[in-house]
Amino acid sequence: MTTGYVFHPEYLWHDTGTSAGLLPADPTAGVQPAVHVENPDAKRRVHELIHACGLLGELMVIEPRRATVEELTRVHTAAYVQHIKTQSDLRGGGGDAGDGFSPVGHGSYDIARLAAGGLIELVTAAAHGDITNGYALVRPPGHHATANQGMGFCLFNNIAIAARHAQAELGLARVAVVDWDAHHGNGTQAIFNDDPSVLTISLHQAGCFPPDSGWNHENGTGDGTGYALNVPLPPGSGHAAYLNAMHQVVLPALDRFAPDLILLANGFDANVFDPLARQMLTAASYREMTRLLVGAADRLCHGRLIAAHEGGYSPFYTPYCALAFLEELTGTTTHVTDPLAAVVAGYTAEPFLPHQREVIAAAAQLVERIS
Ligand code: 6DK
Ligand code: ZN
């Protein structure tokens, strides 16, 4: 069993500047500039922890390359790819992918291509049997980007590009995308909406972002009807709700679909300390959810589970969630334990509530349409 790992310093050089929309920097109005919430800090600290605890030595480090325009346009329109390049070419930076708060810094086009290409390289290594599973610690994130629009900090849809590459070049026909980022994986869903060869399953905080997206009734269209699943968990959902959703929806859906490859949109922003959502997961939750997904990948597709980093905005807690994830992925443990476990034990004992159970049950009912 070998776990691949993709990281590159350039991922940290994607310059999101100050504020950009979410909190408009305007000193003349007394609005203090602040670093953009999607900044390198949390991801740098994830990498540092993986290195410092010794786990890096257990991983097969895989060098990313830049995705080509041909690879990007399997998913995105040529006009959109060109738009990102044009924004990236702006000398002083300050470009945007489309919604006013998805910054494109100077050179971010090449960095975003390196992120998508990192996923492509991991999927390729898995298909060739060089690795069993893998994790790409990339910036910028991808799961909100649609064919022709960047949004929610996302430029290119890394996961979608890797899925299409797996199908077109690697003989992996059926791809399942599990998305447990706290925000809805709307871009991935939209890209594969009418395609039954790619199953998308998103667990997220209901109505968090994008606004009015990711409801139970969004299930794909045309030939893809039934091949998109959404579990819009109410704010305040924690370990019990997410584990229940894994058991009632994600695992049965994967078993029915029988994928050749499982891709994971691996956001850590449903943890209890995250500033951009109001969910209550802990590092132990990510460990348990990962254990289940690794089990499904072993059962269904020779262990092929490839994860792309998405959100996760707590610089101090995201690294411990990511470490728990990677320990499960590799099947090893380190000497590092969650330093906040005792703190969160005091406030994550929330019961499993009826309004959580309802949205999970609604999604579970749709699983039998998958074949
Ligand atoms: N904006 C992500 O973590 C990105 O999923 C999350 C982006 C959240 C944007 C913040 C937000 C609004 C809300 C309402 C109306 C307009 C804008 F892609 C990832 F990075 F992974 O709530
Ligand atoms: Zn997110």
Short mmCIF file of C-alpha atoms and ligand atoms in Angstrom, two decimals:
data_model
loop_
_atom_site.label_atom_id
_atom_site.label_comp_id
_atom_site.label_asym_id
_atom_site.label_seq_id
_atom_site.Cartn_x
_atom_site.Cartn_y
_atom_site.Cartn_z
CA MET A 1 0.00 0.00 0.00
CA THR A 2 1.53 3.29 -1.11
CA THR A 3 0.11 6.76 -0.59
CA GLY A 4 1.04 9.48 -3.06
CA TYR A 5 1.47 13.11 -2.02
CA VAL A 6 1.50 16.19 -4.21
CA PHE A 7 2.64 19.57 -2.95
CA HIS A 8 4.54 22.44 -4.52
CA PRO A 9 5.75 25.81 -3.15
CA GLU A 10 4.02 27.58 -6.02
CA TYR A 11 0.69 26.54 -4.51
CA LEU A 12 1.51 28.99 -1.71
CA TRP A 13 2.34 31.74 -4.19
CA HIS A 14 -1.22 32.01 -5.51
CA ASP A 15 -1.75 35.59 -4.35
CA THR A 16 -5.29 36.30 -3.16
CA GLY A 17 -4.38 39.72 -1.79
CA THR A 18 -6.52 41.58 0.71
CA SER A 19 -10.16 41.09 1.37
CA ALA A 20 -11.58 40.90 -2.17
CA GLY A 21 -15.33 41.12 -1.84
CA LEU A 22 -16.00 39.07 1.26
CA LEU A 23 -14.84 41.98 3.42
CA PRO A 24 -14.23 44.84 1.00
CA ALA A 25 -11.06 46.65 1.95
CA ASP A 26 -11.87 50.35 2.08
CA PRO A 27 -9.82 52.43 4.49
CA THR A 28 -11.74 55.55 3.46
CA ALA A 29 -14.87 53.97 4.87
CA GLY A 30 -13.10 52.63 7.93
CA VAL A 31 -13.06 49.08 6.57
CA GLN A 32 -9.68 47.67 7.48
CA PRO A 33 -7.84 45.67 4.82
CA ALA A 34 -7.24 42.08 5.87
CA VAL A 35 -5.57 39.14 4.16
CA HIS A 36 -7.99 37.13 2.06
CA VAL A 37 -9.41 34.21 4.03
CA GLU A 38 -8.16 31.82 1.33
CA ASN A 39 -4.49 32.56 1.98
CA PRO A 40 -1.49 30.19 2.17
CA ASP A 41 -1.32 29.96 5.96
CA ALA A 42 -3.52 26.95 6.74
CA LYS A 43 -2.15 24.91 3.84
CA ARG A 44 1.45 25.78 4.65
CA ARG A 45 0.84 24.60 8.19
CA VAL A 46 -0.68 21.35 6.92
CA HIS A 47 2.45 20.67 4.91
CA GLU A 48 4.72 21.66 7.79
CA LEU A 49 2.95 19.29 10.16
CA ILE A 50 3.10 16.40 7.70
CA HIS A 51 6.82 17.02 7.34
CA ALA A 52 7.65 17.69 10.99
CA CYS A 53 5.82 14.64 12.37
CA GLY A 54 7.67 12.30 10.05
CA LEU A 55 4.70 11.24 7.95
CA LEU A 56 6.19 12.79 4.81
CA GLY A 57 8.79 10.02 4.86
CA GLU A 58 6.01 7.44 4.54
CA LEU A 59 4.56 9.05 1.42
CA MET A 60 5.52 8.74 -2.21
CA VAL A 61 6.11 12.35 -3.20
CA ILE A 62 4.82 12.98 -6.70
CA GLU A 63 5.91 16.03 -8.66
CA PRO A 64 3.05 18.01 -10.18
CA ARG A 65 3.08 19.40 -13.71
CA ARG A 66 0.95 22.07 -15.33
CA ALA A 67 -2.26 20.82 -16.90
CA THR A 68 -2.34 21.62 -20.60
CA VAL A 69 -5.01 23.73 -22.27
CA GLU A 70 -6.31 20.52 -23.87
CA GLU A 71 -6.70 18.96 -20.44
CA LEU A 72 -8.38 22.06 -19.00
CA THR A 73 -10.82 22.29 -21.92
CA ARG A 74 -12.11 18.78 -21.28
CA VAL A 75 -14.02 20.60 -18.54
CA HIS A 76 -13.82 24.36 -19.10
CA THR A 77 -14.66 26.44 -22.16
CA ALA A 78 -11.70 27.78 -24.11
CA ALA A 79 -13.02 31.30 -23.50
CA TYR A 80 -12.99 30.75 -19.73
CA VAL A 81 -9.44 29.37 -19.76
CA GLN A 82 -8.37 32.41 -21.75
CA HIS A 83 -10.19 34.68 -19.29
CA ILE A 84 -8.17 33.28 -16.39
CA LYS A 85 -4.96 33.72 -18.39
CA THR A 86 -5.83 37.32 -19.19
CA GLN A 87 -6.62 38.08 -15.54
CA SER A 88 -3.40 36.37 -14.48
CA ASP A 89 -1.35 38.38 -16.96
CA LEU A 90 -2.37 41.67 -15.32
CA ARG A 91 0.91 43.15 -14.16
CA GLY A 92 -0.17 44.36 -10.75
CA GLY A 93 -2.36 41.37 -9.94
CA GLY A 94 -5.92 42.06 -8.83
CA GLY A 95 -7.68 39.84 -11.38
CA ASP A 96 -10.82 37.88 -10.59
CA ALA A 97 -12.27 34.63 -11.87
CA GLY A 98 -15.84 35.84 -12.09
CA ASP A 99 -17.73 36.54 -8.88
CA GLY A 100 -15.66 39.37 -7.36
CA PHE A 101 -14.10 37.33 -4.58
CA SER A 102 -12.17 34.66 -6.44
CA PRO A 103 -8.87 36.48 -6.87
CA VAL A 104 -6.53 35.75 -9.74
CA GLY A 105 -3.09 37.03 -8.78
CA HIS A 106 -0.29 37.69 -11.19
CA GLY A 107 0.81 34.25 -12.41
CA SER A 108 -2.14 32.42 -10.89
CA TYR A 109 -3.03 30.91 -14.27
CA ASP A 110 0.13 28.81 -14.21
CA ILE A 111 -0.33 27.96 -10.53
CA ALA A 112 -3.92 26.86 -11.11
CA ARG A 113 -2.68 24.69 -13.99
CA LEU A 114 -0.12 23.19 -11.58
CA ALA A 115 -2.94 22.40 -9.13
CA ALA A 116 -5.05 20.64 -11.76
CA GLY A 117 -1.94 18.89 -13.10
CA GLY A 118 -1.08 17.69 -9.60
CA LEU A 119 -4.39 15.86 -9.47
CA ILE A 120 -3.82 14.46 -12.95
CA GLU A 121 -0.43 13.10 -11.90
CA LEU A 122 -1.87 11.45 -8.78
CA VAL A 123 -4.69 9.82 -10.71
CA THR A 124 -2.20 8.62 -13.32
CA ALA A 125 0.05 7.11 -10.65
CA ALA A 126 -2.95 5.32 -9.15
CA ALA A 127 -4.06 3.97 -12.53
CA HIS A 128 -0.54 2.69 -13.20
CA GLY A 129 -0.40 1.02 -9.80
CA ASP A 130 2.50 3.16 -8.56
CA ILE A 131 0.35 4.33 -5.65
CA THR A 132 -2.80 2.97 -4.03
CA ASN A 133 -4.28 6.28 -2.93
CA GLY A 134 -3.15 9.87 -2.65
CA TYR A 135 -3.58 13.44 -1.49
CA ALA A 136 -2.90 16.62 -3.42
CA LEU A 137 -2.40 19.61 -1.09
CA VAL A 138 -3.17 22.22 -3.73
CA ARG A 139 -4.20 25.86 -4.03
CA PRO A 140 -6.29 27.32 -5.57
CA PRO A 141 -9.26 25.10 -4.72
CA GLY A 142 -11.60 23.87 -7.45
CA HIS A 143 -15.00 22.48 -6.54
CA HIS A 144 -17.07 25.65 -7.15
CA ALA A 145 -15.68 26.32 -10.63
CA THR A 146 -18.11 25.51 -13.44
CA ALA A 147 -17.34 25.09 -17.15
CA ASN A 148 -17.37 28.83 -17.73
CA GLN A 149 -17.26 30.54 -14.34
CA GLY A 150 -14.88 30.78 -11.43
CA MET A 151 -16.43 31.37 -8.05
CA GLY A 152 -15.90 30.80 -4.33
CA PHE A 153 -12.09 31.14 -4.56
CA CYS A 154 -11.97 28.45 -7.31
CA LEU A 155 -10.37 28.94 -10.73
CA PHE A 156 -10.15 25.52 -12.42
CA ASN A 157 -12.12 22.52 -11.21
CA ASN A 158 -9.17 20.30 -10.29
CA ILE A 159 -11.29 17.24 -9.49
CA ALA A 160 -13.39 17.45 -12.64
CA ILE A 161 -10.27 17.81 -14.79
CA ALA A 162 -8.74 14.74 -13.12
CA ALA A 163 -11.98 12.77 -13.56
CA ARG A 164 -12.11 13.52 -17.28
CA HIS A 165 -8.42 12.66 -17.62
CA ALA A 166 -9.00 9.33 -15.88
CA GLN A 167 -11.82 8.51 -18.29
CA ALA A 168 -10.11 9.75 -21.46
CA GLU A 169 -6.57 8.52 -20.90
CA LEU A 170 -6.47 5.93 -18.14
CA GLY A 171 -9.37 3.57 -18.84
CA LEU A 172 -11.15 4.44 -15.61
CA ALA A 173 -14.69 4.70 -16.93
CA ARG A 174 -16.77 5.20 -13.80
CA VAL A 175 -15.70 7.94 -11.43
CA ALA A 176 -17.34 8.79 -8.09
CA VAL A 177 -16.73 12.20 -6.53
CA VAL A 178 -17.34 12.52 -2.80
CA ASP A 179 -17.26 16.12 -1.56
CA TRP A 180 -17.20 16.75 2.18
CA ASP A 181 -16.08 20.35 2.04
CA ALA A 182 -18.50 22.42 4.16
CA HIS A 183 -19.68 24.21 1.02
CA HIS A 184 -21.67 22.68 -1.83
CA GLY A 185 -19.63 21.17 -4.66
CA ASN A 186 -21.78 23.02 -7.17
CA GLY A 187 -19.18 23.29 -9.92
CA THR A 188 -18.43 19.58 -10.01
CA GLN A 189 -22.14 18.80 -9.88
CA ALA A 190 -22.89 21.16 -12.77
CA ILE A 191 -20.07 19.82 -14.94
CA PHE A 192 -21.30 16.21 -14.60
CA ASN A 193 -24.99 16.98 -14.19
CA ASP A 194 -26.19 15.06 -17.26
CA ASP A 195 -23.46 12.41 -17.18
CA PRO A 196 -24.22 9.03 -15.53
CA SER A 197 -20.56 7.97 -15.74
CA VAL A 198 -19.62 10.38 -12.94
CA LEU A 199 -21.51 10.14 -9.65
CA THR A 200 -21.27 13.28 -7.49
CA ILE A 201 -22.13 13.19 -3.78
CA SER A 202 -21.85 16.38 -1.73
CA LEU A 203 -22.20 16.64 2.05
CA HIS A 204 -22.30 20.30 3.05
CA GLN A 205 -23.84 22.92 5.28
CA ALA A 206 -27.28 23.73 3.90
CA GLY A 207 -27.45 27.08 2.16
CA CYS A 208 -23.96 28.17 3.20
CA PHE A 209 -22.30 28.67 -0.20
CA PRO A 210 -23.21 29.10 -2.97
CA PRO A 211 -26.44 30.59 -1.68
CA ASP A 212 -29.48 28.46 -2.63
CA SER A 213 -27.48 25.53 -3.95
CA GLY A 214 -27.06 21.87 -3.05
CA TRP A 215 -30.58 20.88 -2.02
CA ASN A 216 -31.82 17.29 -1.81
CA HIS A 217 -33.85 17.64 -4.99
CA GLU A 218 -30.81 18.42 -7.16
CA ASN A 219 -30.17 14.95 -8.59
CA GLY A 220 -28.79 15.45 -12.08
CA THR A 221 -30.61 15.90 -15.38
CA GLY A 222 -31.20 13.92 -18.58
CA ASP A 223 -29.07 10.78 -18.73
CA GLY A 224 -27.45 11.89 -15.48
CA THR A 225 -30.71 11.85 -13.51
CA GLY A 226 -30.03 10.10 -10.22
CA TYR A 227 -26.24 10.52 -10.45
CA ALA A 228 -25.96 13.63 -8.31
CA LEU A 229 -26.70 13.35 -4.60
CA ASN A 230 -26.81 16.14 -2.03
CA VAL A 231 -26.96 16.01 1.74
CA PRO A 232 -27.57 19.62 2.87
CA LEU A 233 -26.85 19.23 6.57
CA PRO A 234 -28.22 21.98 8.83
CA PRO A 235 -25.78 24.35 10.55
CA GLY A 236 -24.50 22.81 13.77
CA SER A 237 -24.18 19.31 12.32
CA GLY A 238 -21.28 17.36 13.75
CA HIS A 239 -19.78 13.91 14.11
CA ALA A 240 -23.04 11.99 14.46
CA ALA A 241 -24.76 13.61 11.50
CA TYR A 242 -21.78 13.28 9.17
CA LEU A 243 -21.13 9.65 10.15
CA ASN A 244 -24.79 8.87 9.66
CA ALA A 245 -24.67 10.48 6.21
CA MET A 246 -21.62 8.36 5.37
CA HIS A 247 -23.41 5.16 6.40
CA GLN A 248 -26.85 5.97 4.99
CA VAL A 249 -25.90 7.73 1.77
CA VAL A 250 -22.24 7.79 0.73
CA LEU A 251 -21.32 4.14 1.27
CA PRO A 252 -24.53 2.63 -0.17
CA ALA A 253 -24.31 4.96 -3.18
CA LEU A 254 -20.69 3.99 -3.82
CA ASP A 255 -21.52 0.29 -3.46
CA ARG A 256 -24.31 0.56 -6.03
CA PHE A 257 -22.30 2.70 -8.44
CA ALA A 258 -19.18 0.50 -8.28
CA PRO A 259 -16.68 3.15 -9.38
CA ASP A 260 -13.27 2.51 -10.93
CA LEU A 261 -11.93 5.54 -9.06
CA ILE A 262 -13.08 7.60 -6.08
CA LEU A 263 -12.12 11.27 -6.00
CA LEU A 264 -12.53 13.24 -2.79
CA ALA A 265 -13.08 17.00 -2.64
CA ASN A 266 -11.31 17.17 0.68
CA GLY A 267 -12.29 20.37 2.43
CA PHE A 268 -11.59 20.56 6.15
CA ASP A 269 -13.88 23.55 6.72
CA ALA A 270 -16.66 21.55 8.40
CA ASN A 271 -14.49 21.42 11.52
CA VAL A 272 -15.70 23.13 14.66
CA PHE A 273 -13.12 25.93 14.51
CA ASP A 274 -13.64 26.98 10.89
CA PRO A 275 -14.59 30.62 10.31
CA LEU A 276 -16.46 30.00 7.02
CA ALA A 277 -19.01 27.45 8.16
CA ARG A 278 -20.87 26.40 11.32
CA GLN A 279 -20.36 22.66 11.43
CA MET A 280 -18.77 20.78 14.33
CA LEU A 281 -16.46 18.05 13.06
CA THR A 282 -13.21 17.19 14.82
CA ALA A 283 -10.00 15.54 13.69
CA ALA A 284 -11.48 12.27 15.01
CA SER A 285 -14.48 12.77 12.70
CA TYR A 286 -12.24 13.15 9.65
CA ARG A 287 -10.33 10.05 10.76
CA GLU A 288 -13.51 8.00 10.96
CA MET A 289 -14.97 9.32 7.71
CA THR A 290 -11.68 8.61 5.96
CA ARG A 291 -11.56 5.07 7.36
CA LEU A 292 -14.96 4.40 5.82
CA LEU A 293 -13.98 5.86 2.45
CA VAL A 294 -10.71 3.94 2.36
CA GLY A 295 -12.72 0.79 3.08
CA ALA A 296 -15.07 1.54 0.19
CA ALA A 297 -12.15 2.18 -2.16
CA ASP A 298 -10.53 -1.12 -1.10
CA ARG A 299 -13.80 -2.98 -1.69
CA LEU A 300 -14.73 -1.35 -4.97
CA CYS A 301 -11.72 -0.06 -6.89
CA HIS A 302 -8.40 -1.49 -5.69
CA GLY A 303 -8.07 1.24 -3.07
CA ARG A 304 -8.00 4.03 -5.64
CA LEU A 305 -9.00 7.06 -3.55
CA ILE A 306 -7.49 10.36 -4.66
CA ALA A 307 -8.11 13.49 -2.59
CA ALA A 308 -7.82 17.14 -3.58
CA HIS A 309 -7.51 19.76 -0.87
CA GLU A 310 -10.35 22.30 -1.01
CA GLY A 311 -11.35 24.60 1.88
CA GLY A 312 -10.16 24.69 5.51
CA TYR A 313 -9.56 28.12 7.02
CA SER A 314 -8.54 27.54 10.61
CA PRO A 315 -4.75 27.80 10.54
CA PHE A 316 -4.45 26.09 13.91
CA TYR A 317 -6.91 23.20 13.54
CA THR A 318 -6.96 22.32 9.82
CA PRO A 319 -3.49 20.68 10.08
CA TYR A 320 -4.67 18.19 12.73
CA CYS A 321 -7.72 17.28 10.66
CA ALA A 322 -5.49 16.77 7.63
CA LEU A 323 -3.06 14.68 9.68
CA ALA A 324 -5.87 12.41 10.89
CA PHE A 325 -6.99 12.06 7.26
CA LEU A 326 -3.49 11.16 6.10
CA GLU A 327 -2.87 8.71 8.92
CA GLU A 328 -5.98 6.80 7.83
CA LEU A 329 -5.05 7.04 4.17
CA THR A 330 -1.60 5.57 4.83
CA GLY A 331 -2.70 3.19 7.59
CA THR A 332 -0.02 4.53 9.90
CA THR A 333 -0.02 6.66 13.03
CA THR A 334 2.35 9.34 14.24
CA HIS A 335 3.25 10.54 17.70
CA VAL A 336 1.09 13.63 17.20
CA THR A 337 -2.34 13.67 18.79
CA ASP A 338 -5.05 16.29 18.35
CA PRO A 339 -4.01 19.02 20.82
CA LEU A 340 -7.57 20.35 20.92
CA ALA A 341 -9.37 17.04 21.46
CA ALA A 342 -9.99 17.78 25.12
CA VAL A 343 -11.31 21.23 24.34
CA VAL A 344 -13.74 20.08 21.66
CA ALA A 345 -14.88 17.10 23.70
CA GLY A 346 -16.64 19.64 25.86
CA TYR A 347 -18.77 21.05 23.08
CA THR A 348 -19.24 18.50 20.32
CA ALA A 349 -21.49 16.12 22.17
CA GLU A 350 -24.47 17.40 20.24
CA PRO A 351 -27.29 14.91 19.81
CA PHE A 352 -28.33 13.67 16.40
CA LEU A 353 -31.33 15.85 15.67
CA PRO A 354 -34.51 15.15 13.68
CA HIS A 355 -33.87 17.91 11.14
CA GLN A 356 -30.47 16.36 10.42
CA ARG A 357 -31.92 12.87 10.14
CA GLU A 358 -34.56 14.12 7.66
CA VAL A 359 -32.16 15.44 5.02
CA ILE A 360 -30.03 12.32 5.27
CA ALA A 361 -33.09 10.09 4.90
CA ALA A 362 -34.23 12.11 1.90
CA ALA A 363 -30.88 11.55 0.19
CA ALA A 364 -30.79 7.88 1.21
CA GLN A 365 -34.11 7.30 -0.58
CA LEU A 366 -32.51 8.36 -3.87
CA VAL A 367 -29.63 5.90 -3.66
CA GLU A 368 -31.58 3.04 -5.21
CA ARG A 369 -31.84 4.94 -8.52
CA ILE A 370 -28.11 4.38 -8.99
CA SER A 371 -27.04 1.38 -11.02
N1 6DK B 1 -19.83 34.19 0.33
C1 6DK B 1 -14.51 26.61 -0.45
O1 6DK B 1 -14.10 26.40 0.87
C2 6DK B 1 -14.80 28.07 -0.72
O2 6DK B 1 -15.63 25.81 -0.65
C3 6DK B 1 -15.87 28.69 0.16
C4 6DK B 1 -16.30 30.04 -0.34
C5 6DK B 1 -17.21 30.76 0.65
C6 6DK B 1 -17.46 32.17 0.22
C7 6DK B 1 -17.96 32.99 1.35
C8 6DK B 1 -19.41 33.34 1.31
C9 6DK B 1 -21.10 34.62 0.01
C10 6DK B 1 -22.25 34.27 0.70
C11 6DK B 1 -23.50 34.76 0.32
C12 6DK B 1 -23.62 35.61 -0.76
C13 6DK B 1 -22.48 35.96 -1.46
C14 6DK B 1 -21.24 35.48 -1.07
F1 6DK B 1 -13.74 26.23 -2.61
C15 6DK B 1 -13.37 26.14 -1.36
F2 6DK B 1 -12.31 26.86 -1.16
F3 6DK B 1 -13.09 24.88 -1.11
O3 6DK B 1 -20.14 32.85 2.14
ZN ZN B 2 -15.47 25.14 1.57
#
